[in-house]
Short mmCIF file of C-alpha atoms in Angstrom, two decimals:
data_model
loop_
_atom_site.label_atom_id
_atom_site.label_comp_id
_atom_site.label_asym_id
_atom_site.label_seq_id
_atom_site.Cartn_x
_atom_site.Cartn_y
_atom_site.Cartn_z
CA UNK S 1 -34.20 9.87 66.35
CA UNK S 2 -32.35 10.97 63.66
CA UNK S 3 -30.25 13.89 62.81
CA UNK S 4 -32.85 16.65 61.68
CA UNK S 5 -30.31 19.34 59.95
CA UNK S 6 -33.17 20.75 57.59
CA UNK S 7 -34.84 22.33 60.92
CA UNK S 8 -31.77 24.25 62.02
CA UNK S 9 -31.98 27.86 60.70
CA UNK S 10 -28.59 28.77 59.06
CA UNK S 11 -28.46 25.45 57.05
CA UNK S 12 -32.18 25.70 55.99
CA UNK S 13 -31.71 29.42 54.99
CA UNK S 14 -29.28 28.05 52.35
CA UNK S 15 -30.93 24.69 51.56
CA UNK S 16 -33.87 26.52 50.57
CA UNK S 17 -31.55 29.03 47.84
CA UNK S 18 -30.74 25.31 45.82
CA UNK S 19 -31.96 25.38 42.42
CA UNK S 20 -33.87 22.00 43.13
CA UNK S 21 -35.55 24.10 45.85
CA UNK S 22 -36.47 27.27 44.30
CA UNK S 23 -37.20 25.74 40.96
CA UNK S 24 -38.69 22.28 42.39
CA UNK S 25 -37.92 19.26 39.53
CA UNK S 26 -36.39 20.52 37.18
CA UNK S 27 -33.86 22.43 38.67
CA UNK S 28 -32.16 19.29 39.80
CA UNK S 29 -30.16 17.83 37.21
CA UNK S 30 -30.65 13.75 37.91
CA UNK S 31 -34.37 14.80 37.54
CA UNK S 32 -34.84 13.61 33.58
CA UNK S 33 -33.50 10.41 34.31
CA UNK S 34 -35.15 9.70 37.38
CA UNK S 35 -38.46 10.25 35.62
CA UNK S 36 -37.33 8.05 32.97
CA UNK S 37 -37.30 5.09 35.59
CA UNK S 38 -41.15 5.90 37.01
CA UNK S 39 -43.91 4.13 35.73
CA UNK S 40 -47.50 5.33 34.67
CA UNK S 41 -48.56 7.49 37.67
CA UNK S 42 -52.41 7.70 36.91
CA UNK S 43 -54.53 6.18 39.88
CA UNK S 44 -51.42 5.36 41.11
CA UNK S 45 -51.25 5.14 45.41
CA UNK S 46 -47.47 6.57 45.61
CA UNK S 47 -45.44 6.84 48.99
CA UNK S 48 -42.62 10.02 48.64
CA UNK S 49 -40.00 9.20 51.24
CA UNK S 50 -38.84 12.38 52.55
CA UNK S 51 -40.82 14.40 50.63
CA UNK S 52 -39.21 17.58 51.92
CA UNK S 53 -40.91 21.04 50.20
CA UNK S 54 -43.34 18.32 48.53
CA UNK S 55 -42.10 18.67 44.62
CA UNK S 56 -42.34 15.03 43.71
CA UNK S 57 -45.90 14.67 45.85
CA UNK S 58 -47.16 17.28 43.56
CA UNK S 59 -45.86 15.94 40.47
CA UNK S 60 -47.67 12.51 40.94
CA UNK S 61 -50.72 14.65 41.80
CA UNK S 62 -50.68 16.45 38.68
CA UNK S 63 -49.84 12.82 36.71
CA UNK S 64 -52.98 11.81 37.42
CA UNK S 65 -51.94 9.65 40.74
CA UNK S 66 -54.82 8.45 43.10
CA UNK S 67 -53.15 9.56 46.27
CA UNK S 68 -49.80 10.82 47.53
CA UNK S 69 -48.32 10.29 51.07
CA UNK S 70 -45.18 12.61 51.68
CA UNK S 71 -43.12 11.76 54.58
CA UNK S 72 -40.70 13.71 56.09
CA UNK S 73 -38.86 14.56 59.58
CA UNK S 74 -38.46 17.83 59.10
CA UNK S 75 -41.75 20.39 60.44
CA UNK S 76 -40.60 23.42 58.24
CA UNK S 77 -39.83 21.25 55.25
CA UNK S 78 -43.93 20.05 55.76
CA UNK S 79 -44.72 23.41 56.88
CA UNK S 80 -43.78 24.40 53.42
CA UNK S 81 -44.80 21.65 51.65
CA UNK S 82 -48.13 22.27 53.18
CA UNK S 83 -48.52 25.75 52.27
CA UNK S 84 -47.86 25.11 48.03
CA UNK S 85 -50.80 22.89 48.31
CA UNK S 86 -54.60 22.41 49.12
CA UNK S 87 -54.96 19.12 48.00
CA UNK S 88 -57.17 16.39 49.43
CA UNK S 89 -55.53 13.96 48.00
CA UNK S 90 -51.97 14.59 49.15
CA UNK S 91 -51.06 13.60 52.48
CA UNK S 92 -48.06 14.96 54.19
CA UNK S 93 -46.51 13.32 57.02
CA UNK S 94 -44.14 13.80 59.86
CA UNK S 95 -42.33 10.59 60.65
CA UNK S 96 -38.95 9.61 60.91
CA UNK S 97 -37.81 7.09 58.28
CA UNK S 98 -35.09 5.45 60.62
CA UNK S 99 -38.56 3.52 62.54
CA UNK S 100 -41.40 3.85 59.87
CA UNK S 101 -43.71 1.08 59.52
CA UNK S 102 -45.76 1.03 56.67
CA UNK S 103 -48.97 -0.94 55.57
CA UNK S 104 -48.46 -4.25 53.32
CA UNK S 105 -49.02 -3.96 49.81
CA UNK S 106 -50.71 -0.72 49.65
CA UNK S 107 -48.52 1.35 47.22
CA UNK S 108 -47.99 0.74 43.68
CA UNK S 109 -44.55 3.34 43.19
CA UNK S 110 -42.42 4.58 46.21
CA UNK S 111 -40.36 7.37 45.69
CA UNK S 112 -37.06 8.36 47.37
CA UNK S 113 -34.82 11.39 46.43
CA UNK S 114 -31.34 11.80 47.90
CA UNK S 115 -32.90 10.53 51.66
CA UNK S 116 -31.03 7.02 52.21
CA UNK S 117 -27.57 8.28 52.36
CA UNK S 118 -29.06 9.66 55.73
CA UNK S 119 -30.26 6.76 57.41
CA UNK S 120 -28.73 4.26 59.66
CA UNK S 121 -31.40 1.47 59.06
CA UNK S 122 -32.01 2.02 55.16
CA UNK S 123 -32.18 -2.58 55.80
CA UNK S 124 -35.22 -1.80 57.62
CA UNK S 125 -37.10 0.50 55.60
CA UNK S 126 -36.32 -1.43 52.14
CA UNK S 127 -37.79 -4.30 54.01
CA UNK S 128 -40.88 -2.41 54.74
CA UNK S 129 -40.62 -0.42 51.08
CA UNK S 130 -41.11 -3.92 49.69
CA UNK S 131 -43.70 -5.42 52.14
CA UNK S 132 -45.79 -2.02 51.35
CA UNK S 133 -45.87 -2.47 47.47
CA UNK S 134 -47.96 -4.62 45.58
CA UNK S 135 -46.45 -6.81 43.49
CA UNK S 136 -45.12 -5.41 40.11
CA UNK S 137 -44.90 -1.85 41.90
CA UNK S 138 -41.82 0.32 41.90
CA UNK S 139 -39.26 1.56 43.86
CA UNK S 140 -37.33 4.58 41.66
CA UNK S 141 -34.59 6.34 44.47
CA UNK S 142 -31.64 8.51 44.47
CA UNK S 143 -28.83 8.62 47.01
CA UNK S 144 -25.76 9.94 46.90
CA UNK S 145 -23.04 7.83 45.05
CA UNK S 146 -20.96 5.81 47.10
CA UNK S 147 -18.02 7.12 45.01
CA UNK S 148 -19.41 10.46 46.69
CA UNK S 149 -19.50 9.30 50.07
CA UNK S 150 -16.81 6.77 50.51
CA UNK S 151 -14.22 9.43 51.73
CA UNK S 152 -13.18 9.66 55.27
CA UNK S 153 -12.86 13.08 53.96
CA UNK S 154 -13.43 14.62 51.23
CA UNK S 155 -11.02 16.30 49.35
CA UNK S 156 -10.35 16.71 45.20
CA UNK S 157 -6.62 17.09 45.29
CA UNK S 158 -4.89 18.80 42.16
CA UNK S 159 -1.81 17.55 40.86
CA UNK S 160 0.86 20.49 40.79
CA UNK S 161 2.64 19.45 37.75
CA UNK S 162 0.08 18.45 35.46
CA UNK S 163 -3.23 19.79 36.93
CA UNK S 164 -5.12 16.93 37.07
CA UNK S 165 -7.76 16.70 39.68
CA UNK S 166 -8.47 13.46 41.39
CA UNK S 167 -11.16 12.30 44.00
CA UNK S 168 -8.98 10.72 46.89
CA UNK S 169 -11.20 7.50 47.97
CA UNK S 170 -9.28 5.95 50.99
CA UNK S 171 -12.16 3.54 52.16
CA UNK S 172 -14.81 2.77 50.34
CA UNK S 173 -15.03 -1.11 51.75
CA UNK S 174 -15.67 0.83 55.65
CA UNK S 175 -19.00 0.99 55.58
CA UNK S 176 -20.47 3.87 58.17
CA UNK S 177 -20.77 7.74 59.20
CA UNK S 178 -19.48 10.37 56.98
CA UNK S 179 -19.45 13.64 58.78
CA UNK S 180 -19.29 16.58 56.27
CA UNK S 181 -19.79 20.17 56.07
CA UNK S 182 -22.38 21.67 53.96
CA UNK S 183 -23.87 25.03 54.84
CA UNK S 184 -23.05 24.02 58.73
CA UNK S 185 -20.75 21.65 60.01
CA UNK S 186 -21.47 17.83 61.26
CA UNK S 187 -23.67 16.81 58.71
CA UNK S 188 -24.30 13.40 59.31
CA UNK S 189 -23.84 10.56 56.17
CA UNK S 190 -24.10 7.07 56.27
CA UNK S 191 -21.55 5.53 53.15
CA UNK S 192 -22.79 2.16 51.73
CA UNK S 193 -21.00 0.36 49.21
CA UNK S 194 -22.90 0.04 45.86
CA UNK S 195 -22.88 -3.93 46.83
CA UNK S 196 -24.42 -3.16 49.46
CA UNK S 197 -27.20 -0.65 48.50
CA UNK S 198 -27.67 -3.75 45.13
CA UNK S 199 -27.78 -6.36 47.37
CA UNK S 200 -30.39 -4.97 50.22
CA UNK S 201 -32.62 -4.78 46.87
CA UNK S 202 -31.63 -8.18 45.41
CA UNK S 203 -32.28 -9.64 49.66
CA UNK S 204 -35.65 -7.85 50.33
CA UNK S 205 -37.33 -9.34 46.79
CA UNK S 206 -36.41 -6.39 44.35
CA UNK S 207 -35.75 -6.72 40.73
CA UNK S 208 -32.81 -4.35 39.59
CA UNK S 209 -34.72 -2.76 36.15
CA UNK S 210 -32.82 1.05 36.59
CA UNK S 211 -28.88 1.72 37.78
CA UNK S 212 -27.65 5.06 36.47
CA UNK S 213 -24.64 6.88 37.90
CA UNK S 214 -25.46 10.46 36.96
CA UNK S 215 -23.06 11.83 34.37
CA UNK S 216 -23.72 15.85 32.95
CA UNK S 217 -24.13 15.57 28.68
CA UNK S 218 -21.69 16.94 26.64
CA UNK S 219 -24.34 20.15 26.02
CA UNK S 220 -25.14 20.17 29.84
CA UNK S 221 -21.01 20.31 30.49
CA UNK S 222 -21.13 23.84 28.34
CA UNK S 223 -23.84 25.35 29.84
CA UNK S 224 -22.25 24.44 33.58
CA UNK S 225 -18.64 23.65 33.32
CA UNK S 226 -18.31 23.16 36.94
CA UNK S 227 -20.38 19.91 36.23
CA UNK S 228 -17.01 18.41 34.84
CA UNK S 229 -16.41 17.13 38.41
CA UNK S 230 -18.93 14.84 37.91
CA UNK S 231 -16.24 12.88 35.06
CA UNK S 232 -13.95 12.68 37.55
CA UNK S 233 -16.38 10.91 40.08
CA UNK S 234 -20.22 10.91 40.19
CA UNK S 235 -22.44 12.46 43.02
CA UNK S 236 -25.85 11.03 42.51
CA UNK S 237 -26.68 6.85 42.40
CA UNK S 238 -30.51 6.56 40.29
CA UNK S 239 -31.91 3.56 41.10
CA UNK S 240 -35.04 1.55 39.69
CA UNK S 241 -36.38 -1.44 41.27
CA UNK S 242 -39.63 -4.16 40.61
CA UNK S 243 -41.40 -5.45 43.16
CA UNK S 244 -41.30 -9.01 42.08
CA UNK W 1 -7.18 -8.70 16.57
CA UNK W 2 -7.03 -8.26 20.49
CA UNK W 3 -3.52 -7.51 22.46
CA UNK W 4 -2.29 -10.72 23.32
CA UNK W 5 -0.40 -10.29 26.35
CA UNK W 6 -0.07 -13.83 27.54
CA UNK W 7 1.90 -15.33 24.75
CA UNK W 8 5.19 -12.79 25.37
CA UNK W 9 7.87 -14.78 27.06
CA UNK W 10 8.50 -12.26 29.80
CA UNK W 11 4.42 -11.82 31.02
CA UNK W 12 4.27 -15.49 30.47
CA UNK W 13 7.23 -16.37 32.70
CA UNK W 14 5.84 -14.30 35.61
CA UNK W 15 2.46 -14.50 35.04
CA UNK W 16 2.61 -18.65 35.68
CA UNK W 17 3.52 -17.83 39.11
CA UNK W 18 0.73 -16.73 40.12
CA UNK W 19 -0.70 -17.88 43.12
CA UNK W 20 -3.82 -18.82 40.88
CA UNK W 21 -1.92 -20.64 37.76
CA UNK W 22 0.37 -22.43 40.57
CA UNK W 23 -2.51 -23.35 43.21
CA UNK W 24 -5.59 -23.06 40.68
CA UNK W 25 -9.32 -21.87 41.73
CA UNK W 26 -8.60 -22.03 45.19
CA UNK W 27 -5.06 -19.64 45.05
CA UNK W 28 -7.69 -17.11 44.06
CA UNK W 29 -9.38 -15.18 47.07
CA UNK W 30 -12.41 -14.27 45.32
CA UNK W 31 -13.20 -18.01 44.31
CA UNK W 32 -15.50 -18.95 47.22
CA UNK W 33 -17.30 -16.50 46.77
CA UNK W 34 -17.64 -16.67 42.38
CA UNK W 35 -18.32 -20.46 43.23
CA UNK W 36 -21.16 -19.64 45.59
CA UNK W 37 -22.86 -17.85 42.22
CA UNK W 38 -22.68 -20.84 39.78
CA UNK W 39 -25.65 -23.08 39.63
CA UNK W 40 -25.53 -26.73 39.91
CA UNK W 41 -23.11 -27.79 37.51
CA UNK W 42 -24.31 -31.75 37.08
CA UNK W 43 -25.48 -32.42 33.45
CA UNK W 44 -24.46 -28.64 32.55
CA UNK W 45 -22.93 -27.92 29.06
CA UNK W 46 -20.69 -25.56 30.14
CA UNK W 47 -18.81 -22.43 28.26
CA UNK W 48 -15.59 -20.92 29.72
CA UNK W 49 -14.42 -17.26 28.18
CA UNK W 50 -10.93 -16.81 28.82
CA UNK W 51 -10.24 -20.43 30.05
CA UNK W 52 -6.58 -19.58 30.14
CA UNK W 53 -5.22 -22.82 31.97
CA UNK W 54 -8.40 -24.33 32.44
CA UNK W 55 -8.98 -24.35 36.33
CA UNK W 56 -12.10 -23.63 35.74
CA UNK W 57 -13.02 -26.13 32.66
CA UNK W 58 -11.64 -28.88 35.26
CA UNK W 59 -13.71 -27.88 37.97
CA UNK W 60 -16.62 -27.94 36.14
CA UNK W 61 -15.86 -31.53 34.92
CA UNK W 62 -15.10 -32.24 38.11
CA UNK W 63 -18.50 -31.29 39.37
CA UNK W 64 -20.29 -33.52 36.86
CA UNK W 65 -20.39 -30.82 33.61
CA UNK W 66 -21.45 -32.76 30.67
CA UNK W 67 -19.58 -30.98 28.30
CA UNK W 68 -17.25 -27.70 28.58
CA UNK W 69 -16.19 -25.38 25.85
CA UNK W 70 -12.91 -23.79 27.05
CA UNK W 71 -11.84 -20.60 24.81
CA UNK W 72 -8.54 -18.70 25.30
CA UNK W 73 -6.74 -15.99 22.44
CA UNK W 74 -3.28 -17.29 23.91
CA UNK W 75 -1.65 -20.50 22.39
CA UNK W 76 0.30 -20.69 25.34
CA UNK W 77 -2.24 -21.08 27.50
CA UNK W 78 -4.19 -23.36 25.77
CA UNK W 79 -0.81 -25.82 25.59
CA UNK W 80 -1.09 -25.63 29.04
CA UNK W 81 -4.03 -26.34 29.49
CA UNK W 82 -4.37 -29.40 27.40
CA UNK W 83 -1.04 -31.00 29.03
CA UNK W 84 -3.19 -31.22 32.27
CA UNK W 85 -6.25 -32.68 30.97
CA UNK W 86 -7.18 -36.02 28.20
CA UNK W 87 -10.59 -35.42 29.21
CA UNK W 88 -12.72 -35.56 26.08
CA UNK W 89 -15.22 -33.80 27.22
CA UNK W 90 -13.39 -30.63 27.62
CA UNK W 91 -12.68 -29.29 24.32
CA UNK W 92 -10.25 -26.16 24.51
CA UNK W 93 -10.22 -23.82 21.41
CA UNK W 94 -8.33 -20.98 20.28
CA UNK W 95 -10.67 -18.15 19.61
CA UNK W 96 -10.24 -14.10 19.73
CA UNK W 97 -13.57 -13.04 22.05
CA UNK W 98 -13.65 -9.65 20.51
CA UNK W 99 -15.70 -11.41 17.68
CA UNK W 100 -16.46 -14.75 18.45
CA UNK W 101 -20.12 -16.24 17.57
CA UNK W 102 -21.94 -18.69 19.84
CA UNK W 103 -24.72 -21.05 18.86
CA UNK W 104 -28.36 -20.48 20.15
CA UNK W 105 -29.39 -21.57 23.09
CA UNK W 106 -26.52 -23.77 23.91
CA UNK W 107 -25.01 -23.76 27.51
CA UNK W 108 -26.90 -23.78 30.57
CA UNK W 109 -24.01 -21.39 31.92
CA UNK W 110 -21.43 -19.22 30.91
CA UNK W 111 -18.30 -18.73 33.55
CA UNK W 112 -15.36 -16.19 32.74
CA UNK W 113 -12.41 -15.10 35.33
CA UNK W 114 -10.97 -11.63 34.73
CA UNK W 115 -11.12 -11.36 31.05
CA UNK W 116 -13.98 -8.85 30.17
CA UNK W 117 -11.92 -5.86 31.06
CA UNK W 118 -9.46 -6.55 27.98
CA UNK W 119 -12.33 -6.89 25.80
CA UNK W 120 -13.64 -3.64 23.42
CA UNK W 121 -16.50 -5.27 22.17
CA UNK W 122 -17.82 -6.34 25.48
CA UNK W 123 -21.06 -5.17 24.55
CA UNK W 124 -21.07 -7.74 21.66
CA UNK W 125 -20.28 -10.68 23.48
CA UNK W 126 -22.44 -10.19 26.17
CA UNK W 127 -25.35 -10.20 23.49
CA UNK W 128 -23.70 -13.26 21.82
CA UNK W 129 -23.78 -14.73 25.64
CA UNK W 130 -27.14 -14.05 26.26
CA UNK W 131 -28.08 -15.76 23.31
CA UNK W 132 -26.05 -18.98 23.56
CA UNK W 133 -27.54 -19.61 27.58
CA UNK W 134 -30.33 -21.49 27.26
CA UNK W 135 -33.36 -20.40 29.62
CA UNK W 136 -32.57 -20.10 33.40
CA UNK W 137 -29.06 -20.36 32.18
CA UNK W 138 -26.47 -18.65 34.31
CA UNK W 139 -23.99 -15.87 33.87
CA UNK W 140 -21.01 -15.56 36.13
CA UNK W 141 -18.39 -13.22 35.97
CA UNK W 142 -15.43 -11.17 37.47
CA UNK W 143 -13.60 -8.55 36.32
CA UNK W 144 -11.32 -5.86 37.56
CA UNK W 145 -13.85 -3.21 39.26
CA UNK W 146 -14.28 -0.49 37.85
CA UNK W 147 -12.42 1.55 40.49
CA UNK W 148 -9.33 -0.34 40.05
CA UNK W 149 -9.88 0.70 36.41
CA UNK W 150 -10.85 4.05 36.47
CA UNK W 151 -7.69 6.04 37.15
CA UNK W 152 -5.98 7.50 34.03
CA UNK W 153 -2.33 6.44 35.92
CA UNK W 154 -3.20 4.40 39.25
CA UNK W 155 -1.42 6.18 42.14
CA UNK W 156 -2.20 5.15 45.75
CA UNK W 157 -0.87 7.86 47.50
CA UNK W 158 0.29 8.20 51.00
CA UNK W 159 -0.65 11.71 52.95
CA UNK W 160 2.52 12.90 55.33
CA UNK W 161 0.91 14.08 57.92
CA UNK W 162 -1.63 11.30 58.54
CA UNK W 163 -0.24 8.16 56.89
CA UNK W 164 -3.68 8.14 55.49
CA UNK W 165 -3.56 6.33 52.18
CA UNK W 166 -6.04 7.44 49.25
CA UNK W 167 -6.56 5.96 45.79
CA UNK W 168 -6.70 8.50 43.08
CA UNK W 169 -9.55 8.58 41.02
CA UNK W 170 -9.64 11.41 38.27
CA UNK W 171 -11.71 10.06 35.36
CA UNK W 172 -14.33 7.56 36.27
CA UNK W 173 -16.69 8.38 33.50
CA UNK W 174 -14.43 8.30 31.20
CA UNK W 175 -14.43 4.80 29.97
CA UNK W 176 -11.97 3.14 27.77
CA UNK W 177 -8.60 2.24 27.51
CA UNK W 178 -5.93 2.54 30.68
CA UNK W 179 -2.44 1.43 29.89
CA UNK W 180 -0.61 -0.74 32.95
CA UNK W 181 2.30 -2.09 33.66
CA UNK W 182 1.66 -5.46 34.76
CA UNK W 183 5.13 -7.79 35.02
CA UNK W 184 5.46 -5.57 31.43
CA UNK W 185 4.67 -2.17 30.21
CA UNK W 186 1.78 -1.34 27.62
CA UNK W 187 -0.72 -3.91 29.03
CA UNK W 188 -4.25 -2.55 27.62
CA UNK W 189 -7.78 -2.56 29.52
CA UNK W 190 -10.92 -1.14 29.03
CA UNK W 191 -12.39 0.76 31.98
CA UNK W 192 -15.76 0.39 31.78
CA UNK W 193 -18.23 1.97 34.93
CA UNK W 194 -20.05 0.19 37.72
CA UNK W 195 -23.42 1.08 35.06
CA UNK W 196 -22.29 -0.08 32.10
CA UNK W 197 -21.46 -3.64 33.44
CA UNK W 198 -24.89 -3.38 34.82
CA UNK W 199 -26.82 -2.04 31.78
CA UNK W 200 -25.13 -4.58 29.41
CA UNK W 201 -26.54 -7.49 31.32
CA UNK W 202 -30.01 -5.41 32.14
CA UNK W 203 -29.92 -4.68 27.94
CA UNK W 204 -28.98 -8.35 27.03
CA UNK W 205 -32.24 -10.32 28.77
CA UNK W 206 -30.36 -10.81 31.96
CA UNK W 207 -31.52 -10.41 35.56
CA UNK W 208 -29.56 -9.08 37.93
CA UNK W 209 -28.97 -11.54 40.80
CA UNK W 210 -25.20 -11.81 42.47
CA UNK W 211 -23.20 -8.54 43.18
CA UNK W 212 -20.04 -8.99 45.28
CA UNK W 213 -17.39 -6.03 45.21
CA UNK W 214 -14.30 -8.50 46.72
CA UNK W 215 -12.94 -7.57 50.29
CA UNK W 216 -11.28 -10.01 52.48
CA UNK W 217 -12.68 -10.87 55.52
CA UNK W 218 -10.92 -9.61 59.02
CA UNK W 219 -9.47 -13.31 59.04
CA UNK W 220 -7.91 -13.54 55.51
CA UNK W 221 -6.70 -9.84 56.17
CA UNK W 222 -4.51 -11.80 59.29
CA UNK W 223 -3.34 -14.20 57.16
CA UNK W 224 -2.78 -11.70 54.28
CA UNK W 225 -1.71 -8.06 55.63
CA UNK W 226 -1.04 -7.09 52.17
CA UNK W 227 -4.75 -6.89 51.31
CA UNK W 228 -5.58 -4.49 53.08
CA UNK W 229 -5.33 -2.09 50.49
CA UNK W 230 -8.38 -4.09 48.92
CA UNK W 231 -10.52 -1.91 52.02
CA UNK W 232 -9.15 1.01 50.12
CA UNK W 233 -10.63 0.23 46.86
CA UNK W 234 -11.84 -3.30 45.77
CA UNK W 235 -9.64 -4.79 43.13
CA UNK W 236 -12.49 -7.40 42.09
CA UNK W 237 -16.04 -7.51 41.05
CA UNK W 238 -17.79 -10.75 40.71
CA UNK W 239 -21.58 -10.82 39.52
CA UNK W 240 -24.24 -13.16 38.26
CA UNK W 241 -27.37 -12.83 36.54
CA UNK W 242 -29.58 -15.51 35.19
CA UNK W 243 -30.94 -15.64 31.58
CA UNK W 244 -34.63 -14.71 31.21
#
């Protein structure tokens, strides 16, 4: 099974604070453009891989979609997705994405956000995100950048005479576990290559329609200047994919 | 006019050297795998940006090309070039790429080796490309990836405690020019991100179909210990897409 960090107390007591948590969508910046990259949700059958507090299954609710199904590993994340909702037509899950097997050609959008940096056999569950959507549906994900992940570990180093920062990427070709701290210790990554995350799409019958490496505007850089990281090297990969 | 590196004596001197001016296509280590993207090349009218010597423009002759258009900025080069050929069915021609026009629906594929990163006005000559393939037509492509590019002064740096060795990259999204020294000071590139290569082709009526971010394999890194920085960082990125 996989790592389940979103059930152990301290780190959910401070997952929960995020602004993407507290103020769902639109308190997570790659949200616009992520949008921009989904197609017409009404009577759409949409699959939200790890759903977690259910924002996005609610969204395609409220677009008019058919039917949601959220999946997710985590019982409070569901437990609290559960509780913002009492609709029908919303189905939330607990499964573990590493072994899912999903029903052919039954959704028309699947939906991931910031889930497949976790998981060891992301092959296996593109393969089965394709087999499940009909032809001409969509795949729209985020994960985090491999730019993001590719340290061994992570570290922005600042250069004493001149004060430049720079992101210190010392193998990004070694494919594998990233263990990081965030909230608690031993978080468990998995870093892919961009190659690699383009070309499980290309191999599993994808068309590539969406690639955006999430950059803050010039306005969004004023109103949170500790964005400007994000020039130096990106943290979130938005991807859009056709179902061919 | 664009920088025209190739025709000073003292680049041009050390430059022929090269493993891949002395040994052609196959001194390259990311050939195989930029060959394994090109279509059948029987029958093909064939267009080469940035032929310098023309390797390429002879291989493609070579593997029954009807007619190839080889265009190169440097009159050295072309010289060259034309001493190792009286094929007259390659026709080399001096052209700048920053503005060069191609006729409609022309070439049933379009090849270029490490040139795009000089170019500005990339975004105009991949239009201009797009228009010239015919149907089907293929696109293929290296350039220097965009992690290679993106430092403002490339440093690979080596920690003292752990030998660890880390790439420095401080300004990813910051496209545009980086100054080298390559055999001379003051050589000019563009950086350009991992999107906007993507976008261009994605904007221009191309499909997405071959991504390969070079690495050599455990065997070539035996015969070639010096590569190993390549696991680092990948100095190469090779990609195909098809014409709609």
């Amino acid at each position: 099974m996989s790592q389940n960090i979103y059930d152990q107390g301290e780190f959910f007591e401070n997952y929960i604070k995020l602004d993407r948590q507290t103020k769902g969508l639109d308190g997570a910046p790659e949200w616009r453009q992520l949008r921009a990259m989904l197609p017409e949700l009404k009577e759409a059958q949409v699959l939200d891989l790890g759903c977690g507090f259910g924002w996005f299954s609610r969204f395609a609710r409220s677009e008019g979609a058919a039917y949601v199904r959220g999946i997710d590993l985590s019982a409070k994340m569901l437990d609290n997705a559960r509780s913002m909702t009492s609709d029908d037509a919303i189905a939330y899950e607990k499964a573990d994405l590493e072994n899912l097997t999903l029903p052919e050609m039954q959704y028309d959008v699947v939906f991931s956000s910031l889930t497949f940096h976790y998981l060891v056999s992301l092959p296996r569950l593109v393969a089965e995100t394709s087999k499940s959507l009909k032809r001409g549906g969509r795949l729209v994900f985020s994960c985090e950048h491999p730019l993001f992940t590719a340290p061994t570990t992570p570290n922005l180093v600042v250069d004493q005479d001149t004060g430049r920062k720079a992101w210190q990427i010392d193998a990004y070709q070694r494919e594998g576990i990233r263990t990081r701290t965030w909230f608690v210790g031993g978080v468990q990554k998995q870093h892919r290559t961009v190659g690699t995350y383009i070309n499980l799409l290309l191999g599993s019958g994808f068309r590539l329609t969406d690639y955006v490496e999430w950059c803050p505007s010039e306005e969004e850089l004023v109103k949170n200047p500790g964005w400007e990281v994000e020039l130096i090297r990106p943290t979130f990969l938005l991807i859009g994919a056709t179902k061919d």
